[in-house]
Amino acid sequence: MEEFDFIQSIKPKYYRQSSVIKGIGDDAAILRHTNNDIIMTMDTMVENIHFNEMTTAPFHIGYRALAANISDIAAMGGKPVSYLVSITVPDRWSAEELQEIYQGMTALANAYHMDLIGGDTVSGEHLSLSITVLGTVNNGKARYRNTAREHDIIFVTGTLGDSAYGLHLLLNEQDDAASQYFIHRHQMPSPRVSFINQARPIERMALNDVSDGIANEANEIAAASDKGMLLDFDRIPYHDLLAKNSPDNLYQWILSGGEDFELIGTVPPEDWDRLMEYAKLTDTKLTSIGKVVDNEKFNGKAWLRYQGQLKILDKSGYTHLKR
Ligand SMILES: Nc1ncnc2c1ncn2[C@@H]1O[C@H](COP(=O)(O)OP(=O)(O)O)[C@@H](O)[C@H]1O
Ligand SMILES: Cc1ncc(C[n+]2csc(CCOP(=O)(O)OP(=O)(O)O)c2C)c(N)n1
Ligand SMILES: [Mg+2]
Ligand SMILES: [Mg+2]
Ligand SMILES: [Mg+2]
């Protein structure tokens, strides 16, 4: 199958979103939105950096890459609407494998009523998938990292470390039945779109998604808001089996693991009960893990209460372009 046939094969038969004026088939796509702000985000996944043949089947490559982007839309408080895909394909990848990558994206796009509206296809040495997702949020209502204030409660959704532990199990060929939960969390992450849209009535919320581990993401909120983020290690949620199977590395998994695509944020204490309600309504695990302080000594950084001591929680996680 060459380029033209491939594009024909992935072209949607219809578009779900009325905002799509022109999808695949011209020089560019055209959308029409009048009442919303448009959110645009792009993330790339590259063979041997974000996945390899031990960790991720073609279906899951597509699924995870789109999930990572949808998670950034959720982290802005919005809804995903449409996406563009740029794919670089080595000769050794078969037509079937390419279709499976797209099936992985389509499965997730169906769940969110999203439309594939364009992209680009080229040959190259390593498989690389760059996705741009467009989302919407009511005018002026996007959630920013720089809005944390003193006394806010710091929350996180779900459990942390699952994806990184799943990756570890896959890389060490421990993908037995007992490991399936963690492997599933690595291969098919669930961005927190419904929870964050349910929580729309809450006036102020600083928000970030956990792609690089909360040590990183908590520091990003602290720096953007110029506040101190005080986290309590004992309150950070993790799966029972993680503590049971890998107690020695628990600290590492939950703070620096990354790729959980959960949300970390802050809300005023008076909004906490309401946020818990929204979590219940959307079947979302929600945990309070600390509080925001405004104090010269603490501002701009994340701090961790661990074994009775308060210490700086350094940024960790995956860093590209290390030289
Ligand atoms: N090569 C680039 N060119 C322009 N902007 C970039 C580039 N790489 C990252 N950014 C921007 O830098 C910010 C941080 O990116 P990143 O750490 O990848 O965010 P996230 O973890 O949410 O994906 C975002 O606003 C992103 O759009
Ligand atoms: C084979 C393999 N090795 C290592 C990892 C771990 N890993 C790769 S990138 C990354 C961090 C997240 O990716 P990045 O491109 O930094 O995403 P962004 O911060 O832009 O959301 C992690 C934890 C992986 N997923 N697969
Ligand atoms: Mg990114
Ligand atoms: Mg993000
Ligand atoms: Mg990163």
Short mmCIF file of C-alpha atoms and ligand atoms in Angstrom, two decimals:
data_model
loop_
_atom_site.label_atom_id
_atom_site.label_comp_id
_atom_site.label_asym_id
_atom_site.label_seq_id
_atom_site.Cartn_x
_atom_site.Cartn_y
_atom_site.Cartn_z
CA MET A 1 0.00 0.00 0.00
CA GLU A 2 1.48 3.36 -0.93
CA GLU A 3 0.88 6.79 0.55
CA PHE A 4 -2.27 7.73 -1.38
CA ASP A 5 -4.08 4.42 -0.69
CA PHE A 6 -3.03 4.58 2.94
CA ILE A 7 -4.55 8.05 3.35
CA GLN A 8 -7.75 6.90 1.63
CA SER A 9 -7.91 3.93 4.01
CA ILE A 10 -7.76 6.05 7.17
CA LYS A 11 -10.01 8.88 5.94
CA PRO A 12 -13.20 9.05 8.05
CA LYS A 13 -16.49 8.42 6.20
CA TYR A 14 -18.17 11.24 8.09
CA TYR A 15 -17.35 13.83 10.78
CA ARG A 16 -19.11 13.84 14.11
CA GLN A 17 -18.37 17.41 15.08
CA SER A 18 -20.40 20.10 13.32
CA SER A 19 -17.38 22.40 13.71
CA VAL A 20 -15.55 20.50 10.95
CA ILE A 21 -16.12 22.48 7.75
CA LYS A 22 -13.34 20.68 5.86
CA GLY A 23 -11.56 17.55 7.06
CA ILE A 24 -9.12 15.30 5.18
CA GLY A 25 -8.73 15.93 1.44
CA ASP A 26 -7.61 19.50 0.82
CA ASP A 27 -4.45 21.46 1.66
CA ALA A 28 -5.60 21.97 5.25
CA ALA A 29 -8.59 21.42 7.50
CA ILE A 30 -11.10 24.14 8.40
CA LEU A 31 -12.99 24.35 11.69
CA ARG A 32 -15.59 26.89 12.74
CA HIS A 33 -16.02 27.66 16.45
CA THR A 34 -17.84 30.75 17.68
CA ASN A 35 -18.51 30.48 21.42
CA ASN A 36 -15.44 28.64 22.70
CA ASP A 37 -11.77 29.20 23.23
CA ILE A 38 -9.72 26.71 21.22
CA ILE A 39 -7.09 24.59 22.99
CA MET A 40 -4.24 23.26 20.85
CA THR A 41 -1.68 20.76 21.99
CA MET A 42 0.86 18.47 20.37
CA ASP A 43 2.83 15.50 21.67
CA THR A 44 5.15 13.14 19.85
CA MET A 45 5.91 9.49 20.54
CA VAL A 46 9.06 7.96 19.08
CA GLU A 47 10.14 4.34 18.81
CA ASN A 48 12.64 3.35 21.53
CA ILE A 49 11.97 6.50 23.55
CA HIS A 50 8.25 6.22 24.30
CA PHE A 51 7.65 2.64 23.23
CA ASN A 52 9.37 -0.42 21.81
CA GLU A 53 8.35 -3.85 20.60
CA MET A 54 8.47 -5.28 24.14
CA THR A 55 6.17 -2.67 25.65
CA THR A 56 3.62 -1.57 23.12
CA ALA A 57 1.67 -3.30 20.31
CA PRO A 58 0.81 -1.13 17.27
CA PHE A 59 -2.77 -0.68 18.56
CA HIS A 60 -1.42 0.64 21.87
CA ILE A 61 1.05 2.99 20.17
CA GLY A 62 -1.90 4.79 18.60
CA TYR A 63 -4.01 4.60 21.73
CA ARG A 64 -1.31 5.94 24.09
CA ALA A 65 -0.20 8.72 21.77
CA LEU A 66 -3.73 10.07 21.46
CA ALA A 67 -4.37 9.57 25.20
CA ALA A 68 -1.29 11.66 26.07
CA ASN A 69 -2.62 14.53 23.98
CA ILE A 70 -6.19 14.26 25.28
CA SER A 71 -4.73 14.39 28.78
CA ASP A 72 -3.22 17.81 28.00
CA ILE A 73 -6.66 19.02 26.86
CA ALA A 74 -8.11 17.75 30.16
CA ALA A 75 -5.31 19.54 32.02
CA MET A 76 -6.53 22.81 30.48
CA GLY A 77 -10.08 22.05 31.63
CA GLY A 78 -11.38 21.35 28.13
CA LYS A 79 -12.95 18.79 25.85
CA PRO A 80 -11.08 17.18 22.95
CA VAL A 81 -12.74 17.72 19.58
CA SER A 82 -10.48 16.78 16.67
CA TYR A 83 -6.93 15.68 15.89
CA LEU A 84 -4.23 15.65 13.23
CA VAL A 85 -1.62 12.90 12.93
CA SER A 86 1.86 13.12 11.45
CA ILE A 87 3.43 9.68 11.07
CA THR A 88 6.96 8.71 10.04
CA VAL A 89 7.09 5.08 8.93
CA PRO A 90 10.11 2.81 8.45
CA ASP A 91 9.88 0.32 5.54
CA ARG A 92 9.85 -2.65 7.93
CA TRP A 93 6.43 -1.69 9.35
CA SER A 94 3.66 -3.57 7.49
CA ALA A 95 0.43 -2.10 6.14
CA GLU A 96 -1.47 -4.13 8.78
CA GLU A 97 0.60 -2.72 11.63
CA LEU A 98 -0.06 0.81 10.38
CA GLN A 99 -3.78 0.10 10.30
CA GLU A 100 -3.55 -1.19 13.88
CA ILE A 101 -1.90 2.05 15.02
CA TYR A 102 -4.83 3.95 13.53
CA GLN A 103 -7.32 1.50 15.07
CA GLY A 104 -5.83 2.32 18.47
CA MET A 105 -6.38 6.03 17.87
CA THR A 106 -9.87 5.44 16.47
CA ALA A 107 -10.92 3.40 19.52
CA LEU A 108 -10.12 6.32 21.81
CA ALA A 109 -11.44 8.95 19.38
CA ASN A 110 -14.77 7.09 19.24
CA ALA A 111 -15.04 7.22 23.01
CA TYR A 112 -14.62 11.01 22.93
CA HIS A 113 -16.51 11.73 19.67
CA MET A 114 -13.38 13.16 18.12
CA ASP A 115 -12.68 13.52 14.39
CA LEU A 116 -9.43 12.83 12.56
CA ILE A 117 -9.18 15.93 10.35
CA GLY A 118 -5.72 15.74 8.79
CA GLY A 119 -2.06 14.92 9.12
CA ASP A 120 1.00 13.92 7.15
CA THR A 121 2.66 10.65 6.08
CA VAL A 122 6.39 10.23 5.41
CA SER A 123 8.98 7.45 5.32
CA GLY A 124 11.86 7.49 7.82
CA GLU A 125 14.15 5.38 9.95
CA HIS A 126 12.19 5.21 13.20
CA LEU A 127 8.48 5.10 13.76
CA SER A 128 7.33 8.44 15.09
CA LEU A 129 3.83 9.64 15.77
CA SER A 130 3.07 13.33 16.31
CA ILE A 131 -0.48 14.18 17.20
CA THR A 132 -2.08 17.59 17.42
CA VAL A 133 -5.34 17.67 19.34
CA LEU A 134 -7.76 20.56 19.24
CA GLY A 135 -10.13 21.02 22.13
CA THR A 136 -12.64 23.56 23.36
CA VAL A 137 -13.32 25.30 26.63
CA ASN A 138 -15.93 27.95 27.45
CA ASN A 139 -14.56 31.41 26.74
CA GLY A 140 -12.13 32.49 29.44
CA LYS A 141 -12.53 29.28 31.47
CA ALA A 142 -9.28 27.42 30.71
CA ARG A 143 -7.42 26.07 33.79
CA TYR A 144 -3.87 27.38 34.16
CA ARG A 145 -0.91 26.26 36.23
CA ASN A 146 -0.36 29.75 37.60
CA THR A 147 -3.57 30.03 39.64
CA ALA A 148 -2.63 28.19 42.86
CA ARG A 149 -3.17 30.33 45.97
CA GLU A 150 -2.30 30.11 49.66
CA HIS A 151 -4.40 27.56 51.65
CA ASP A 152 -5.50 25.66 48.49
CA ILE A 153 -5.87 21.91 48.82
CA ILE A 154 -3.60 19.94 46.49
CA PHE A 155 -5.34 16.98 44.88
CA VAL A 156 -4.47 14.16 42.53
CA THR A 157 -6.76 11.79 40.61
CA GLY A 158 -6.33 8.01 40.42
CA THR A 159 -3.26 6.17 41.69
CA LEU A 160 0.32 7.05 40.77
CA GLY A 161 3.19 4.88 39.62
CA ASP A 162 1.03 2.27 37.89
CA SER A 163 2.20 3.06 34.38
CA ALA A 164 5.90 3.22 35.25
CA TYR A 165 5.66 -0.08 37.11
CA GLY A 166 3.79 -1.59 34.16
CA LEU A 167 6.62 -0.42 31.89
CA HIS A 168 9.16 -1.98 34.26
CA LEU A 169 7.29 -5.31 34.18
CA LEU A 170 7.13 -5.27 30.38
CA LEU A 171 10.81 -4.42 29.98
CA ASN A 172 11.69 -7.27 32.35
CA GLU A 173 9.36 -9.75 30.65
CA GLN A 174 7.20 -10.15 33.75
CA ASP A 175 3.96 -9.72 31.85
CA ASP A 176 2.09 -12.52 33.62
CA ALA A 177 -1.56 -12.49 34.74
CA ALA A 178 -0.74 -10.82 38.08
CA SER A 179 0.89 -7.92 36.22
CA GLN A 180 -2.00 -7.21 33.88
CA TYR A 181 -3.43 -4.29 35.85
CA PHE A 182 -0.17 -2.31 35.64
CA ILE A 183 0.46 -3.26 32.02
CA HIS A 184 -3.02 -2.14 31.09
CA ARG A 185 -2.43 1.19 32.84
CA HIS A 186 0.75 1.64 30.80
CA GLN A 187 -0.74 0.65 27.46
CA MET A 188 -4.20 2.17 27.74
CA PRO A 189 -4.19 5.24 29.99
CA SER A 190 -7.53 7.00 30.67
CA PRO A 191 -7.34 10.78 30.50
CA ARG A 192 -9.55 12.49 33.09
CA VAL A 193 -11.83 14.37 30.70
CA SER A 194 -15.22 13.58 32.23
CA PHE A 195 -14.15 14.49 35.78
CA ILE A 196 -12.66 17.81 34.79
CA ASN A 197 -15.67 18.77 32.69
CA GLN A 198 -18.00 17.83 35.53
CA ALA A 199 -15.95 20.16 37.73
CA ARG A 200 -16.63 23.16 35.49
CA PRO A 201 -18.66 25.09 38.12
CA ILE A 202 -15.56 25.42 40.33
CA GLU A 203 -14.36 28.95 39.82
CA ARG A 204 -10.62 28.56 40.34
CA MET A 205 -8.40 25.51 39.93
CA ALA A 206 -4.71 25.24 39.04
CA LEU A 207 -4.20 22.12 36.94
CA ASN A 208 -1.50 20.00 35.32
CA ASP A 209 -1.43 16.46 34.01
CA VAL A 210 1.02 13.84 35.22
CA SER A 211 3.11 12.93 32.19
CA ASP A 212 6.53 13.15 33.83
CA GLY A 213 5.71 12.22 37.47
CA ILE A 214 4.25 14.45 40.20
CA ALA A 215 7.63 15.61 41.46
CA ASN A 216 7.89 17.36 38.13
CA GLU A 217 4.30 18.51 37.73
CA ALA A 218 3.97 19.81 41.32
CA ASN A 219 7.10 21.91 40.75
CA GLU A 220 5.59 23.29 37.54
CA ILE A 221 2.51 24.53 39.42
CA ALA A 222 4.70 25.92 42.23
CA ALA A 223 6.92 27.80 39.78
CA ALA A 224 4.06 29.12 37.62
CA SER A 225 2.05 30.29 40.67
CA ASP A 226 5.08 31.38 42.72
CA LYS A 227 3.73 29.46 45.72
CA GLY A 228 5.01 26.53 47.78
CA MET A 229 3.44 23.11 47.10
CA LEU A 230 3.64 21.04 50.32
CA LEU A 231 2.95 17.36 49.61
CA ASP A 232 2.51 14.65 52.20
CA PHE A 233 4.12 11.40 51.02
CA ASP A 234 1.85 9.25 53.19
CA ARG A 235 -1.25 10.62 51.47
CA ILE A 236 -0.15 10.06 47.87
CA PRO A 237 -2.38 7.31 46.45
CA TYR A 238 -0.94 4.14 44.95
CA HIS A 239 -2.26 0.67 44.17
CA ASP A 240 -1.98 -1.93 46.99
CA LEU A 241 -0.20 -4.36 44.70
CA LEU A 242 2.48 -1.81 43.91
CA ALA A 243 3.44 -1.53 47.58
CA LYS A 244 3.27 -5.31 47.93
CA ASN A 245 5.27 -6.19 44.80
CA SER A 246 7.84 -3.43 44.80
CA PRO A 247 8.10 -1.80 48.25
CA ASP A 248 11.74 -0.79 47.83
CA ASN A 249 11.06 1.38 44.79
CA LEU A 250 7.68 2.75 45.84
CA TYR A 251 9.05 6.27 46.34
CA GLN A 252 10.52 6.29 42.84
CA TRP A 253 7.41 4.87 41.13
CA ILE A 254 4.90 7.24 42.63
CA LEU A 255 6.92 10.46 42.56
CA SER A 256 8.94 10.12 39.36
CA GLY A 257 7.20 7.37 37.40
CA GLY A 258 5.31 9.43 34.91
CA GLU A 259 2.92 8.57 32.08
CA ASP A 260 0.00 7.99 34.46
CA PHE A 261 -1.92 10.82 32.76
CA GLU A 262 -3.70 11.60 36.00
CA LEU A 263 -4.38 15.19 37.04
CA ILE A 264 -2.74 17.16 39.84
CA GLY A 265 -4.29 20.44 40.84
CA THR A 266 -5.22 22.86 43.60
CA VAL A 267 -8.60 24.19 44.76
CA PRO A 268 -9.73 26.51 47.56
CA PRO A 269 -10.65 24.52 50.70
CA GLU A 270 -14.30 25.68 50.46
CA ASP A 271 -14.61 23.91 47.08
CA TRP A 272 -13.22 20.57 48.28
CA ASP A 273 -16.54 18.88 49.16
CA ARG A 274 -18.02 19.87 45.81
CA LEU A 275 -14.96 18.55 43.97
CA MET A 276 -15.36 15.23 45.82
CA GLU A 277 -18.99 15.13 44.61
CA TYR A 278 -17.87 15.66 41.00
CA ALA A 279 -15.32 12.89 41.44
CA LYS A 280 -17.99 10.52 42.74
CA LEU A 281 -20.33 11.39 39.88
CA THR A 282 -17.64 10.52 37.33
CA ASP A 283 -16.31 7.46 39.16
CA THR A 284 -12.95 9.14 39.73
CA LYS A 285 -10.65 8.44 42.65
CA LEU A 286 -9.71 11.80 44.17
CA THR A 287 -7.21 12.33 46.98
CA SER A 288 -6.07 15.38 48.92
CA ILE A 289 -2.28 15.15 49.17
CA GLY A 290 -1.20 18.47 50.61
CA LYS A 291 -1.64 22.24 50.67
CA VAL A 292 -0.37 25.40 49.06
CA VAL A 293 1.61 27.92 51.11
CA ASP A 294 2.70 31.47 50.39
CA ASN A 295 6.00 31.95 52.13
CA GLU A 296 9.31 33.22 50.77
CA LYS A 297 11.14 30.14 51.95
CA PHE A 298 8.82 27.72 50.17
CA ASN A 299 7.62 29.63 47.10
CA GLY A 300 8.41 28.42 43.59
CA LYS A 301 9.13 24.85 44.68
CA ALA A 302 7.47 21.61 45.67
CA TRP A 303 8.20 20.17 49.13
CA LEU A 304 7.62 16.70 50.50
CA ARG A 305 6.86 15.60 54.04
CA TYR A 306 8.59 12.23 54.18
CA GLN A 307 9.37 10.17 57.30
CA GLY A 308 8.69 13.14 59.56
CA GLN A 309 10.84 15.64 57.65
CA LEU A 310 10.01 18.34 55.16
CA LYS A 311 12.43 18.37 52.24
CA ILE A 312 12.66 19.89 48.80
CA LEU A 313 11.04 17.66 46.20
CA ASP A 314 13.38 18.04 43.26
CA LYS A 315 12.11 17.82 39.71
CA SER A 316 12.63 14.35 38.36
CA GLY A 317 11.24 12.37 35.48
CA TYR A 318 12.25 12.01 31.88
CA THR A 319 14.41 14.74 30.34
CA HIS A 320 14.94 14.86 26.58
CA LEU A 321 17.89 16.66 24.92
CA LYS A 322 20.35 15.64 27.65
CA ARG A 323 23.84 16.47 26.36
N1 LIG B 1 9.74 22.29 20.06
C1 LIG B 1 8.83 23.12 20.62
N2 LIG B 1 8.47 24.24 19.98
C2 LIG B 1 7.56 25.06 20.54
N3 LIG B 1 6.97 24.87 21.73
C3 LIG B 1 7.29 23.78 22.41
C4 LIG B 1 8.25 22.84 21.89
N4 LIG B 1 8.37 21.84 22.80
C5 LIG B 1 7.54 22.13 23.82
N5 LIG B 1 6.88 23.29 23.61
C6 LIG B 1 5.93 23.96 24.52
O1 LIG B 1 6.50 23.98 25.84
C7 LIG B 1 5.50 23.79 26.85
C8 LIG B 1 5.88 22.59 27.74
O2 LIG B 1 5.91 21.40 26.96
P1 LIG B 1 5.86 19.96 27.60
O3 LIG B 1 6.78 19.87 28.76
O4 LIG B 1 6.02 18.96 26.49
O5 LIG B 1 4.36 19.91 28.14
P2 LIG B 1 3.51 18.60 28.49
O6 LIG B 1 4.30 17.85 29.53
O7 LIG B 1 2.22 19.13 29.01
O8 LIG B 1 3.36 17.83 27.20
C9 LIG B 1 4.19 23.64 26.12
O9 LIG B 1 3.58 24.91 26.05
C10 LIG B 1 4.64 23.20 24.72
O10 LIG B 1 3.67 23.55 23.73
C1 LIG B 2 10.55 1.95 25.91
C2 LIG B 2 10.28 3.03 26.90
N1 LIG B 2 11.27 3.53 27.66
C3 LIG B 2 11.02 4.53 28.54
C4 LIG B 2 9.77 5.03 28.70
C5 LIG B 2 9.49 6.08 29.75
N2 LIG B 2 9.29 7.42 29.25
C6 LIG B 2 9.61 7.81 28.01
S1 LIG B 2 9.21 9.44 27.75
C7 LIG B 2 8.63 9.64 29.33
C8 LIG B 2 8.13 10.96 29.86
C9 LIG B 2 6.94 11.50 29.13
O1 LIG B 2 7.23 11.80 27.78
P1 LIG B 2 7.48 13.27 27.24
O2 LIG B 2 7.83 13.18 25.80
O3 LIG B 2 8.41 14.01 28.13
O4 LIG B 2 6.01 13.82 27.39
P2 LIG B 2 5.50 15.30 27.77
O5 LIG B 2 6.29 15.74 28.96
O6 LIG B 2 5.73 16.15 26.57
O7 LIG B 2 4.04 15.08 28.02
C10 LIG B 2 8.77 8.44 30.03
C11 LIG B 2 8.38 8.26 31.45
C12 LIG B 2 8.75 4.48 27.87
N3 LIG B 2 7.47 4.91 27.92
N4 LIG B 2 9.03 3.49 26.99
MG MG B 3 4.65 17.64 25.59
MG MG B 4 0.86 18.21 30.14
MG MG B 5 8.26 15.93 28.98
#
